Short mmCIF file of C-alpha atoms in Angstrom, two decimals:
data_model
loop_
_atom_site.label_atom_id
_atom_site.label_comp_id
_atom_site.label_asym_id
_atom_site.label_seq_id
_atom_site.Cartn_x
_atom_site.Cartn_y
_atom_site.Cartn_z
CA MET R 1 18.11 59.43 194.78
CA THR R 2 15.41 61.17 192.76
CA GLY R 3 17.51 64.32 192.98
CA TYR R 4 20.52 62.59 191.38
CA ILE R 5 18.39 61.10 188.60
CA SER R 6 16.81 64.46 187.88
CA ALA R 7 20.24 66.18 187.92
CA LEU R 8 21.56 63.53 185.52
CA GLY R 9 18.54 64.04 183.25
CA ARG R 10 18.99 67.81 183.32
CA ALA R 11 22.70 67.52 182.53
CA THR R 12 21.94 65.14 179.63
CA LEU R 13 19.30 67.48 178.24
CA ASP R 14 21.64 70.47 178.59
CA THR R 15 24.42 68.61 176.79
CA LEU R 16 22.12 67.48 173.97
CA SER R 17 20.66 70.95 173.59
CA SER R 18 24.16 72.44 173.51
CA ILE R 19 25.24 69.96 170.79
CA GLY R 20 22.09 70.81 168.81
CA ARG R 21 22.76 74.55 169.12
CA ALA R 22 26.37 74.04 168.07
CA GLY R 23 25.26 72.04 165.01
CA LEU R 24 22.74 74.68 163.92
CA PHE R 25 25.33 77.37 164.58
CA LEU R 26 27.83 75.63 162.30
CA ILE R 27 25.30 75.15 159.50
CA GLN R 28 24.09 78.74 159.70
CA SER R 29 27.57 80.25 159.72
CA ILE R 30 29.52 78.01 157.35
CA PHE R 31 27.19 78.60 154.42
CA CYS R 32 27.44 82.39 154.57
CA LEU R 33 28.44 83.23 151.03
CA PRO R 34 31.63 85.25 150.70
CA SER R 35 31.12 88.83 149.50
CA ARG R 36 33.74 91.45 148.63
CA GLU R 37 33.56 92.81 152.14
CA GLY R 38 33.45 89.27 153.57
CA PHE R 39 36.75 88.60 151.79
CA HIS R 40 38.39 91.56 153.55
CA LEU R 41 37.04 90.39 156.92
CA TRP R 42 38.34 86.88 156.19
CA LEU R 43 41.73 88.26 155.21
CA ARG R 44 41.96 90.18 158.49
CA GLN R 45 41.14 87.01 160.41
CA MET R 46 43.71 85.04 158.40
CA HIS R 47 46.25 87.49 159.79
CA PHE R 48 44.90 87.19 163.33
CA VAL R 49 44.47 83.42 163.58
CA GLY R 50 46.98 82.32 160.94
CA VAL R 51 49.90 84.70 160.54
CA MET R 52 50.07 85.46 164.25
CA SER R 53 50.32 81.72 165.01
CA VAL R 54 53.27 81.21 162.65
CA ALA R 55 55.98 82.00 165.23
CA ILE R 56 54.77 79.51 167.85
CA VAL R 57 54.25 76.83 165.19
CA LEU R 58 57.72 77.31 163.68
CA VAL R 59 59.51 77.24 167.03
CA SER R 60 57.55 74.20 168.22
CA GLY R 61 58.06 72.40 164.91
CA LEU R 62 61.80 73.01 165.03
CA PHE R 63 62.20 71.65 168.55
CA ILE R 64 59.94 68.67 167.98
CA GLY R 65 61.88 67.75 164.83
CA MET R 66 65.15 68.07 166.77
CA VAL R 67 63.94 65.94 169.67
CA LEU R 68 62.52 63.37 167.28
CA ALA R 69 65.88 63.04 165.53
CA LEU R 70 67.73 62.77 168.83
CA GLN R 71 65.42 60.10 170.25
CA GLY R 72 65.15 58.28 166.92
CA PHE R 73 68.89 58.19 166.47
CA THR R 74 69.52 56.64 169.91
CA ILE R 75 67.07 53.83 169.09
CA LEU R 76 67.95 53.29 165.43
CA VAL R 77 71.71 53.30 165.96
CA GLY R 78 71.34 50.24 168.19
CA PHE R 79 69.99 48.32 165.18
CA GLY R 80 72.49 49.84 162.80
CA ALA R 81 69.59 51.55 161.07
CA ASP R 82 70.53 55.17 161.73
CA GLU R 83 70.29 55.86 157.99
CA ALA R 84 66.52 55.45 158.29
CA LEU R 85 66.42 58.54 160.51
CA GLY R 86 65.07 60.79 157.73
CA GLN R 87 62.28 58.32 157.02
CA MET R 88 61.33 58.09 160.70
CA VAL R 89 61.36 61.86 161.27
CA ALA R 90 59.38 62.61 158.11
CA LEU R 91 56.72 59.94 158.58
CA SER R 92 56.21 60.79 162.27
CA LEU R 93 55.83 64.45 161.43
CA VAL R 94 53.78 64.24 158.26
CA ARG R 95 51.34 61.57 159.42
CA GLU R 96 50.89 62.47 163.08
CA LEU R 97 52.90 65.10 164.87
CA ALA R 98 52.50 68.01 162.48
CA PRO R 99 48.67 67.85 162.20
CA VAL R 100 48.11 67.02 165.87
CA VAL R 101 50.63 69.29 167.58
CA ALA R 102 49.90 72.20 165.23
CA ALA R 103 46.18 71.78 166.01
CA LEU R 104 46.84 71.68 169.77
CA LEU R 105 48.99 74.81 169.54
CA PHE R 106 46.35 76.44 167.35
CA ALA R 107 43.65 75.64 169.94
CA GLY R 108 45.76 77.20 172.68
CA ARG R 109 46.85 80.30 170.76
CA ALA R 110 44.11 81.17 168.29
CA GLY R 111 41.15 79.18 169.70
CA SER R 112 41.28 80.71 173.16
CA ALA R 113 41.75 84.19 171.66
CA LEU R 114 38.72 83.73 169.38
CA THR R 115 36.53 82.62 172.28
CA ALA R 116 37.63 85.52 174.47
CA GLU R 117 37.20 88.05 171.65
CA ILE R 118 33.69 86.94 170.67
CA GLY R 119 32.75 86.49 174.34
CA LEU R 120 33.81 90.03 175.16
CA MET R 121 31.83 91.31 172.18
CA LYS R 122 28.80 89.50 173.59
CA ALA R 123 29.36 90.77 177.13
CA THR R 124 29.60 94.38 175.92
CA GLU R 125 26.45 93.95 173.77
CA GLN R 126 28.39 94.51 170.53
CA LEU R 127 26.86 91.38 168.99
CA THR R 128 23.37 92.46 170.03
CA SER R 129 23.89 95.97 168.68
CA MET R 130 25.10 94.47 165.39
CA GLU R 131 21.92 92.39 165.21
CA MET R 132 19.82 95.46 165.90
CA ILE R 133 21.62 97.36 163.12
CA GLY R 134 20.40 94.56 160.85
CA VAL R 135 23.76 92.84 160.42
CA ASP R 136 23.94 89.12 161.13
CA PRO R 137 26.86 88.45 163.50
CA LEU R 138 27.07 84.90 162.18
CA ARG R 139 27.87 86.32 158.76
CA ARG R 140 30.10 89.20 159.83
CA ILE R 141 31.86 87.93 162.95
CA VAL R 142 31.64 84.13 163.01
CA ALA R 143 31.92 83.07 159.33
CA PRO R 144 35.21 84.91 158.55
CA ARG R 145 36.81 83.44 161.68
CA LEU R 146 35.54 79.94 160.94
CA TRP R 147 36.85 80.01 157.39
CA ALA R 148 40.14 81.59 158.46
CA GLY R 149 40.72 78.75 160.95
CA PHE R 150 39.75 76.13 158.36
CA VAL R 151 42.20 77.51 155.80
CA SER R 152 45.08 78.56 158.03
CA LEU R 153 45.60 75.37 160.08
CA PRO R 154 46.59 73.21 157.06
CA ILE R 155 49.13 75.90 156.07
CA LEU R 156 50.48 76.01 159.62
CA THR R 157 50.66 72.22 159.61
CA VAL R 158 52.74 72.18 156.43
CA LEU R 159 55.07 74.81 157.92
CA PHE R 160 55.34 72.73 161.10
CA GLY R 161 56.27 69.63 159.09
CA VAL R 162 58.84 71.44 156.94
CA VAL R 163 60.56 73.09 159.89
CA GLY R 164 60.40 69.82 161.87
CA ILE R 165 62.17 67.92 159.08
CA TRP R 166 64.79 70.65 158.94
CA GLY R 167 65.21 70.46 162.74
CA GLY R 168 65.68 66.68 162.40
CA TYR R 169 68.32 67.34 159.73
CA LEU R 170 70.21 69.77 161.98
CA VAL R 171 70.43 67.26 164.81
CA GLY R 172 70.70 64.04 162.77
CA VAL R 173 73.06 65.14 160.02
CA ASP R 174 74.92 68.20 161.30
CA TRP R 175 75.28 67.09 164.90
CA LEU R 176 75.07 63.29 165.08
CA GLY R 177 76.72 62.61 161.73
CA VAL R 178 74.05 60.67 159.86
CA TYR R 179 74.93 60.63 156.14
CA LYS R 180 73.16 63.54 154.43
CA GLY R 181 72.29 61.54 151.29
CA SER R 182 70.62 58.71 153.18
CA TYR R 183 68.65 61.18 155.34
CA TRP R 184 67.03 62.68 152.23
CA SER R 185 66.85 59.65 149.94
CA ASN R 186 65.25 57.38 152.58
CA MET R 187 62.72 60.12 153.16
CA GLN R 188 61.98 60.45 149.42
CA ASP R 189 61.61 56.69 149.01
CA SER R 190 59.27 56.15 151.93
CA VAL R 191 57.03 59.23 152.08
CA ASP R 192 54.10 58.87 149.68
CA PHE R 193 52.38 62.06 148.60
CA VAL R 194 48.82 60.73 148.74
CA ASP R 195 49.07 58.24 151.63
CA ASP R 196 51.16 60.43 153.88
CA VAL R 197 51.24 64.11 152.92
CA LEU R 198 47.68 64.39 151.64
CA ASN R 199 46.26 62.39 154.54
CA GLY R 200 48.12 64.66 156.95
CA VAL R 201 46.65 67.72 155.25
CA ILE R 202 43.15 66.18 155.36
CA LYS R 203 43.60 65.62 159.08
CA SER R 204 44.60 69.25 159.54
CA LEU R 205 41.56 70.44 157.55
CA VAL R 206 39.27 68.46 159.87
CA PHE R 207 41.11 69.71 162.96
CA GLY R 208 41.00 73.29 161.66
CA LEU R 209 37.25 73.16 161.24
CA VAL R 210 36.58 71.44 164.56
CA VAL R 211 38.91 73.59 166.66
CA THR R 212 37.64 76.86 165.17
CA TRP R 213 34.01 75.68 165.42
CA ILE R 214 34.45 74.89 169.11
CA ALA R 215 36.22 78.23 169.71
CA VAL R 216 33.67 80.48 168.00
CA PHE R 217 30.68 78.56 169.39
CA GLN R 218 32.01 78.74 172.95
CA GLY R 219 32.46 82.49 172.53
CA TYR R 220 29.03 83.00 170.99
CA ASP R 221 27.17 80.80 173.48
CA LEU R 222 28.84 81.83 176.73
CA VAL R 223 27.26 83.47 179.76
CA PRO R 224 28.24 87.14 179.23
CA THR R 225 30.11 87.72 182.49
CA SER R 226 33.81 87.78 183.30
CA GLU R 227 33.49 84.33 184.88
CA GLY R 228 31.57 83.11 181.84
CA ILE R 229 34.34 84.27 179.50
CA SER R 230 37.01 82.63 181.63
CA ARG R 231 35.11 79.31 181.72
CA ALA R 232 34.36 79.36 178.01
CA THR R 233 38.02 80.03 177.16
CA THR R 234 39.08 77.09 179.30
CA ARG R 235 36.38 74.91 177.74
CA THR R 236 37.62 75.82 174.26
CA VAL R 237 41.15 74.62 174.98
CA VAL R 238 40.00 71.44 176.78
CA TYR R 239 37.26 70.42 174.31
CA ALA R 240 39.33 71.30 171.26
CA SER R 241 42.38 69.37 172.52
CA LEU R 242 40.30 66.30 173.36
CA ALA R 243 38.48 66.52 170.03
CA VAL R 244 41.78 66.71 168.14
CA LEU R 245 43.22 63.69 169.95
CA GLY R 246 40.03 61.64 169.62
CA LEU R 247 39.50 62.52 165.96
CA ASP R 248 43.16 61.79 165.24
CA PHE R 249 42.64 58.20 166.32
CA VAL R 250 39.48 57.86 164.21
CA LEU R 251 41.09 59.44 161.13
CA THR R 252 44.28 57.41 161.55
CA ALA R 253 42.24 54.22 161.77
CA LEU R 254 40.36 55.18 158.60
CA MET R 255 43.44 56.28 156.66
CA PHE R 256 46.13 53.85 157.78
CA GLY R 257 44.12 51.04 159.41
CA ASP R 258 44.40 48.73 156.39
CA LEU R 259 48.00 49.49 155.44
CA GLY R 260 49.59 46.97 157.80
CA MET M 12 -5.07 107.24 171.64
CA ASP M 13 -6.16 108.25 168.14
CA ASP M 14 -2.72 108.37 166.49
CA PRO M 15 -1.82 105.64 163.99
CA ILE M 16 -0.06 102.71 165.67
CA MET M 17 3.53 101.76 164.78
CA VAL M 18 4.12 98.95 167.28
CA GLU M 19 1.47 96.78 168.86
CA VAL M 20 2.13 94.24 171.61
CA LYS M 21 -0.73 91.80 172.10
CA ASN M 22 -1.24 89.48 175.07
CA LEU M 23 2.51 88.96 175.54
CA HIS M 24 3.60 86.13 177.84
CA PHE M 25 7.25 85.49 178.59
CA SER M 26 8.99 83.49 181.30
CA ARG M 27 12.54 82.61 182.31
CA GLY M 28 12.75 79.21 183.98
CA ASN M 29 9.88 79.11 186.44
CA THR M 30 9.62 82.91 186.71
CA ASP M 31 6.89 84.66 184.76
CA ILE M 32 8.25 87.96 183.46
CA PHE M 33 5.15 88.99 181.48
CA ARG M 34 1.62 87.69 181.96
CA GLY M 35 -0.46 89.17 179.17
CA VAL M 36 1.02 92.57 178.34
CA ASP M 37 -0.81 94.76 175.80
CA LEU M 38 0.82 97.95 174.47
CA GLN M 39 0.28 100.31 171.59
CA ILE M 40 3.14 102.56 170.47
CA PRO M 41 1.84 105.50 168.41
CA LEU M 42 3.60 106.65 165.26
CA GLY M 43 5.91 109.64 165.58
CA LYS M 44 5.69 109.90 169.38
CA ILE M 45 7.96 109.12 172.32
CA THR M 46 6.43 106.34 174.38
CA ALA M 47 8.05 105.54 177.70
CA ILE M 48 7.89 102.16 179.36
CA MET M 49 8.58 102.55 183.04
CA GLY M 50 8.54 100.39 186.08
CA PRO M 51 10.61 99.30 189.06
CA SER M 52 13.96 97.56 188.48
CA GLY M 53 13.63 93.92 187.58
CA THR M 54 10.18 94.15 186.00
CA GLY M 55 11.50 93.19 182.57
CA LYS M 56 11.61 96.54 180.77
CA THR M 57 14.78 95.71 178.85
CA THR M 58 13.36 92.22 178.19
CA LEU M 59 10.33 93.91 176.63
CA LEU M 60 12.60 95.92 174.31
CA LYS M 61 14.39 92.71 173.32
CA LEU M 62 11.02 91.10 172.58
CA ILE M 63 10.04 94.08 170.42
CA GLY M 64 13.38 93.90 168.59
CA GLY M 65 12.96 90.15 168.00
CA GLN M 66 16.01 89.20 170.06
CA LEU M 67 13.84 87.11 172.39
CA VAL M 68 10.84 84.96 171.48
CA PRO M 69 7.71 85.15 173.64
CA ASP M 70 5.95 82.09 175.06
CA ARG M 71 2.66 83.46 173.77
CA GLY M 72 1.34 86.63 172.16
CA GLN M 73 2.43 88.87 169.32
CA VAL M 74 4.60 91.89 168.61
CA LEU M 75 3.48 93.68 165.45
CA ILE M 76 5.66 96.35 163.85
CA ASP M 77 3.86 98.08 161.02
CA GLY M 78 1.55 95.06 160.90
CA GLN M 79 4.42 92.51 160.63
CA ASP M 80 4.56 89.85 163.33
CA VAL M 81 8.21 90.12 164.43
CA HIS M 82 8.42 86.55 165.71
CA GLN M 83 6.96 84.95 162.60
CA LEU M 84 9.57 86.50 160.30
CA SER M 85 12.44 84.48 158.85
CA ARG M 86 15.94 85.37 160.08
CA ARG M 87 16.58 87.26 156.82
CA SER M 88 13.28 89.19 156.96
CA LEU M 89 13.91 90.04 160.61
CA PHE M 90 17.29 91.54 159.73
CA THR M 91 15.64 93.48 156.90
CA LEU M 92 13.04 94.85 159.33
CA ARG M 93 15.77 95.83 161.77
CA ARG M 94 17.28 98.15 159.16
CA ARG M 95 14.27 100.36 159.86
CA MET M 96 15.02 100.30 163.58
CA GLY M 97 17.72 101.88 165.71
CA MET M 98 18.57 100.92 169.26
CA LEU M 99 20.44 102.84 171.91
CA PHE M 100 21.93 100.44 174.41
CA GLN M 101 22.46 101.13 178.09
CA SER M 102 26.21 100.61 177.67
CA GLY M 103 26.39 102.30 174.27
CA ALA M 104 27.61 98.97 172.80
CA LEU M 105 30.02 100.72 170.44
CA PHE M 106 32.29 98.47 168.37
CA SER M 107 35.55 98.56 170.27
CA ASP M 108 37.76 98.02 167.20
CA LEU M 109 36.32 101.02 165.30
CA ASP M 110 36.78 104.71 166.07
CA VAL M 111 33.86 107.09 166.63
CA PHE M 112 33.58 108.00 162.95
CA GLU M 113 33.57 104.39 161.77
CA ASN M 114 31.06 103.38 164.46
CA VAL M 115 28.57 105.92 163.12
CA ALA M 116 29.45 105.06 159.52
CA PHE M 117 28.99 101.32 160.12
CA PRO M 118 25.23 101.08 159.34
CA LEU M 119 25.72 103.28 156.26
CA ARG M 120 28.58 101.17 154.96
CA VAL M 121 26.78 97.84 155.38
CA HIS M 122 23.32 98.88 154.22
CA THR M 123 23.89 101.50 151.52
CA GLU M 124 25.95 101.89 148.38
CA LEU M 125 26.66 105.56 149.10
CA PRO M 126 30.05 106.94 148.02
CA ASN M 127 32.61 107.61 150.75
CA ALA M 128 32.27 111.39 150.41
CA MET M 129 28.53 111.23 151.11
CA ILE M 130 28.99 108.82 154.01
CA ARG M 131 31.51 111.26 155.45
CA ASP M 132 29.04 114.14 155.20
CA ILE M 133 26.21 112.16 156.81
CA VAL M 134 28.43 110.94 159.65
CA LEU M 135 29.72 114.46 160.34
CA MET M 136 26.13 115.77 160.37
CA LYS M 137 25.06 113.10 162.87
CA LEU M 138 28.12 113.73 165.04
CA GLN M 139 27.50 117.48 164.86
CA ALA M 140 23.94 116.85 166.08
CA VAL M 141 25.24 115.07 169.18
CA GLY M 142 28.08 117.57 169.66
CA LEU M 143 30.91 115.12 169.03
CA ARG M 144 32.15 116.03 165.55
CA GLY M 145 35.49 116.92 167.12
CA ALA M 146 35.76 113.48 168.74
CA ARG M 147 35.49 111.53 165.51
CA HIS M 148 39.00 110.11 165.68
CA LEU M 149 38.70 108.87 169.26
CA MET M 150 38.33 105.18 170.06
CA PRO M 151 35.41 104.03 172.26
CA SER M 152 37.82 103.33 175.14
CA GLU M 153 38.75 107.03 175.15
CA LEU M 154 35.15 108.24 175.63
CA SER M 155 33.29 108.97 178.86
CA GLY M 156 30.02 107.12 179.51
CA GLY M 157 27.94 110.10 178.40
CA MET M 158 29.99 110.61 175.23
CA ALA M 159 29.73 106.92 174.37
CA ARG M 160 25.96 107.12 174.65
CA ARG M 161 25.85 110.20 172.42
CA VAL M 162 27.94 108.42 169.78
CA ALA M 163 25.61 105.42 170.11
CA LEU M 164 22.66 107.77 169.56
CA ALA M 165 24.29 109.16 166.41
CA ARG M 166 24.84 105.57 165.21
CA ALA M 167 21.26 104.56 166.09
CA VAL M 168 19.84 107.32 163.86
CA ALA M 169 22.49 107.11 161.12
CA LEU M 170 20.09 105.43 158.70
CA ASP M 171 17.17 107.71 159.68
CA PRO M 172 15.17 104.77 161.06
CA ASP M 173 11.39 104.74 161.56
CA LEU M 174 11.62 103.33 165.07
CA VAL M 175 14.21 103.90 167.79
CA LEU M 176 14.40 101.82 170.95
CA TYR M 177 16.12 103.48 173.91
CA ASP M 178 17.30 101.21 176.72
CA GLU M 179 17.77 103.24 179.89
CA PRO M 180 19.35 106.20 178.07
CA PHE M 181 19.85 108.33 181.20
CA VAL M 182 21.06 105.76 183.72
CA GLY M 183 24.34 106.46 185.51
CA GLN M 184 24.87 109.92 184.02
CA ASP M 185 26.04 113.06 185.80
CA PRO M 186 23.48 115.93 185.78
CA ILE M 187 25.13 117.72 182.84
CA SER M 188 25.35 114.60 180.65
CA MET M 189 21.82 113.65 181.62
CA GLY M 190 20.50 117.09 180.66
CA VAL M 191 22.37 116.90 177.35
CA LEU M 192 20.96 113.43 176.61
CA VAL M 193 17.38 114.42 177.51
CA GLN M 194 17.52 117.38 175.14
CA LEU M 195 19.22 115.33 172.43
CA VAL M 196 16.66 112.53 172.52
CA LYS M 197 13.84 115.07 172.32
CA LYS M 198 15.42 117.15 169.54
CA VAL M 199 16.51 114.19 167.45
CA ASN M 200 13.06 112.69 167.74
CA GLN M 201 11.32 115.90 166.73
CA ALA M 202 13.74 116.67 163.91
CA LEU M 203 13.53 113.22 162.33
CA GLY M 204 9.89 112.50 163.21
CA LEU M 205 10.85 109.16 164.77
CA THR M 206 8.71 106.76 166.70
CA ALA M 207 10.52 106.12 169.96
CA VAL M 208 10.14 103.50 172.67
CA MET M 209 12.07 104.46 175.77
CA VAL M 210 12.64 102.13 178.68
CA SER M 211 13.62 104.04 181.78
CA HIS M 212 13.11 104.50 185.48
CA ASP M 213 14.38 108.07 185.59
CA ILE M 214 10.93 109.48 186.26
CA LYS M 215 11.49 113.22 186.05
CA GLU M 216 13.56 113.17 182.87
CA THR M 217 11.38 110.62 181.12
CA LEU M 218 8.08 112.27 181.95
CA SER M 219 9.49 115.58 180.70
CA ILE M 220 9.92 114.29 177.13
CA ALA M 221 7.49 111.36 176.78
CA ASP M 222 4.19 111.77 174.96
CA TYR M 223 2.71 108.62 176.44
CA VAL M 224 3.73 106.37 179.33
CA TYR M 225 3.15 102.73 180.26
CA ILE M 226 3.98 101.59 183.78
CA ILE M 227 4.73 97.89 184.10
CA ALA M 228 4.81 95.88 187.30
CA ASP M 229 4.19 92.25 188.24
CA GLY M 230 4.29 91.16 184.62
CA GLN M 231 1.41 93.37 183.52
CA VAL M 232 0.64 96.92 182.50
CA MET M 233 -0.25 98.62 185.76
CA ALA M 234 -1.22 101.99 184.30
CA HIS M 235 -0.88 104.00 181.14
CA GLY M 236 -1.60 107.51 179.99
CA THR M 237 -0.01 110.86 179.31
CA PRO M 238 2.55 112.14 181.85
CA GLN M 239 -0.05 114.64 183.12
CA THR M 240 -2.69 111.98 183.85
CA LEU M 241 -0.15 109.70 185.56
CA ASN M 242 1.05 112.52 187.82
CA VAL M 243 -2.44 112.82 189.30
CA ASN M 244 -3.26 109.10 189.28
CA ASP M 245 -4.59 107.88 192.68
CA ASP M 246 -3.65 104.22 192.35
CA ALA M 247 -1.29 103.24 195.18
CA HIS M 248 1.17 101.43 192.85
CA VAL M 249 1.31 104.35 190.43
CA LYS M 250 1.69 106.92 193.20
CA GLN M 251 4.51 104.96 194.82
CA PHE M 252 6.41 104.70 191.56
CA VAL M 253 5.77 108.17 190.12
CA HIS M 254 6.54 109.93 193.42
CA GLY M 255 9.42 107.61 194.34
CA GLU M 256 8.06 106.50 197.75
CA PRO M 257 10.39 103.93 199.36
CA ASP M 258 7.68 101.65 200.74
CA GLY M 259 4.20 100.83 199.53
CA PRO M 260 2.61 98.10 197.42
CA VAL M 261 6.12 97.35 196.12
CA PRO M 262 7.76 96.41 199.44
CA PHE M 263 11.15 97.74 200.51
CA HIS M 264 12.19 94.25 201.69
CA TYR M 265 12.84 91.28 199.48
CA PRO M 266 10.58 88.42 200.70
CA ALA M 267 12.25 86.78 203.74
CA PRO M 268 11.31 84.83 206.88
CA ASP M 269 10.37 86.79 210.00
CA PHE M 270 13.29 89.00 211.08
CA PHE M 271 13.27 87.94 214.78
CA ASP M 272 12.96 84.24 213.92
CA ASP M 273 15.90 84.69 211.57
CA ILE M 274 18.07 86.52 214.14
CA LEU M 275 17.25 84.11 216.96
CA ALA M 276 17.68 80.95 214.87
CA PRO M 277 19.76 78.36 216.77
CA ALA M 278 23.28 77.62 215.52
CA GLY M 279 23.24 75.03 212.75
CA GLN M 280 20.04 76.42 211.25
CA PHE M 281 21.73 79.35 209.52
CA SER M 282 21.05 79.46 205.83
#
């Protein structure tokens, strides 16, 4: 019995200490001021975490928009409300699906890669050697990646939404015969820039920061062995996905809780 | 030791979990000399280098470099101090996304405002010194272990540091590479007038170039002196280590229950 209590205590202390380290890590790395060289490093990471995630985001966005239109049409047509298809597709994507699914894809594609990359640098003592050369890895390795994730996810989210709406148009209008004018005009009437689009972008900013923070911290804090890298990469995807889903509920409650 | 002191370790205590690694270690590293820190595997030699470099924080005690207490410095001041230090890692620890030239140029690019033409000249001079000027376009993955360590040496001295820390520079090398590295470390040190701390358990090679030697065991300094005095030291620990005797005060066997009791243990009591 004492053993279980002590194990529980140790696990609690480990978790708290890990959260504390992650908090300090974020504060130390996010305030690294951008320099001319820092800008180049950030640009390179924008390519790695942002541009290289565009393909998966576009393809996923297209299919999700198409499925949404197909499912939405089968429900709406029963009420004679198939003209509201554009409104349904756009609101679902802009408010929820684009920020959340893009963040989940980002965690799987870029987050896991960031953890593995930084973890391998740690395992091969590259981070230590950088420290011994007098260069802070938080400034040179972590900060550009953190800022790249923070900036690129909102852009990916917007791309996801745009392609999703186009996918909905292909299925709804071109295939199922919903009137083109009502698809667009219902969407224009119902989607509010501040309440819907801006809130969606704010969500994606929060997700971008959290997912990238989890990814770089897991890489930086891992046990530098092959097993350690594998576990940390898995942890990144699991923690980041759960954080995105949990935060989505909190943010949705804050943003849309009083609209009904 | 009458030479001026560059690094001073005072009453250093360090533990990992419940294991004491150091229990009151005192060292003095003289300026402009090669000081070797030797000892059996697992005695914490690399840990000591990390404590000197400020990568680990001791439980008690001080590490003074040029009078500055390494562990009392702010993060920024510590990084400033490290610009005066170079470290050669056991694995080389070259940046895998940069080629040989850029690896050596890295400290110059981040810490100086030198024009590209001058950086090129300095890098080529350092690579020439380690015999790898012709390999400047290779990536780290294309180098052998010995070549990687020579590139790492060129990078460690790129900024002409005051202090160089060598972590097991000769381990795992073939005889030719080892001979090359021994000569390189000695020549580079003499040419640049560096203070060097070398952690190693390659006795013959280390004693051939070290000016002063500390032997560490059981968390303390077991003996220290010049290579000549250690070679004739009568202490059983020192003799076992310096002459490479398989059994002695440091036992061959890891602590275990009695062998016969273990073998004859009834089924169900295996552990």
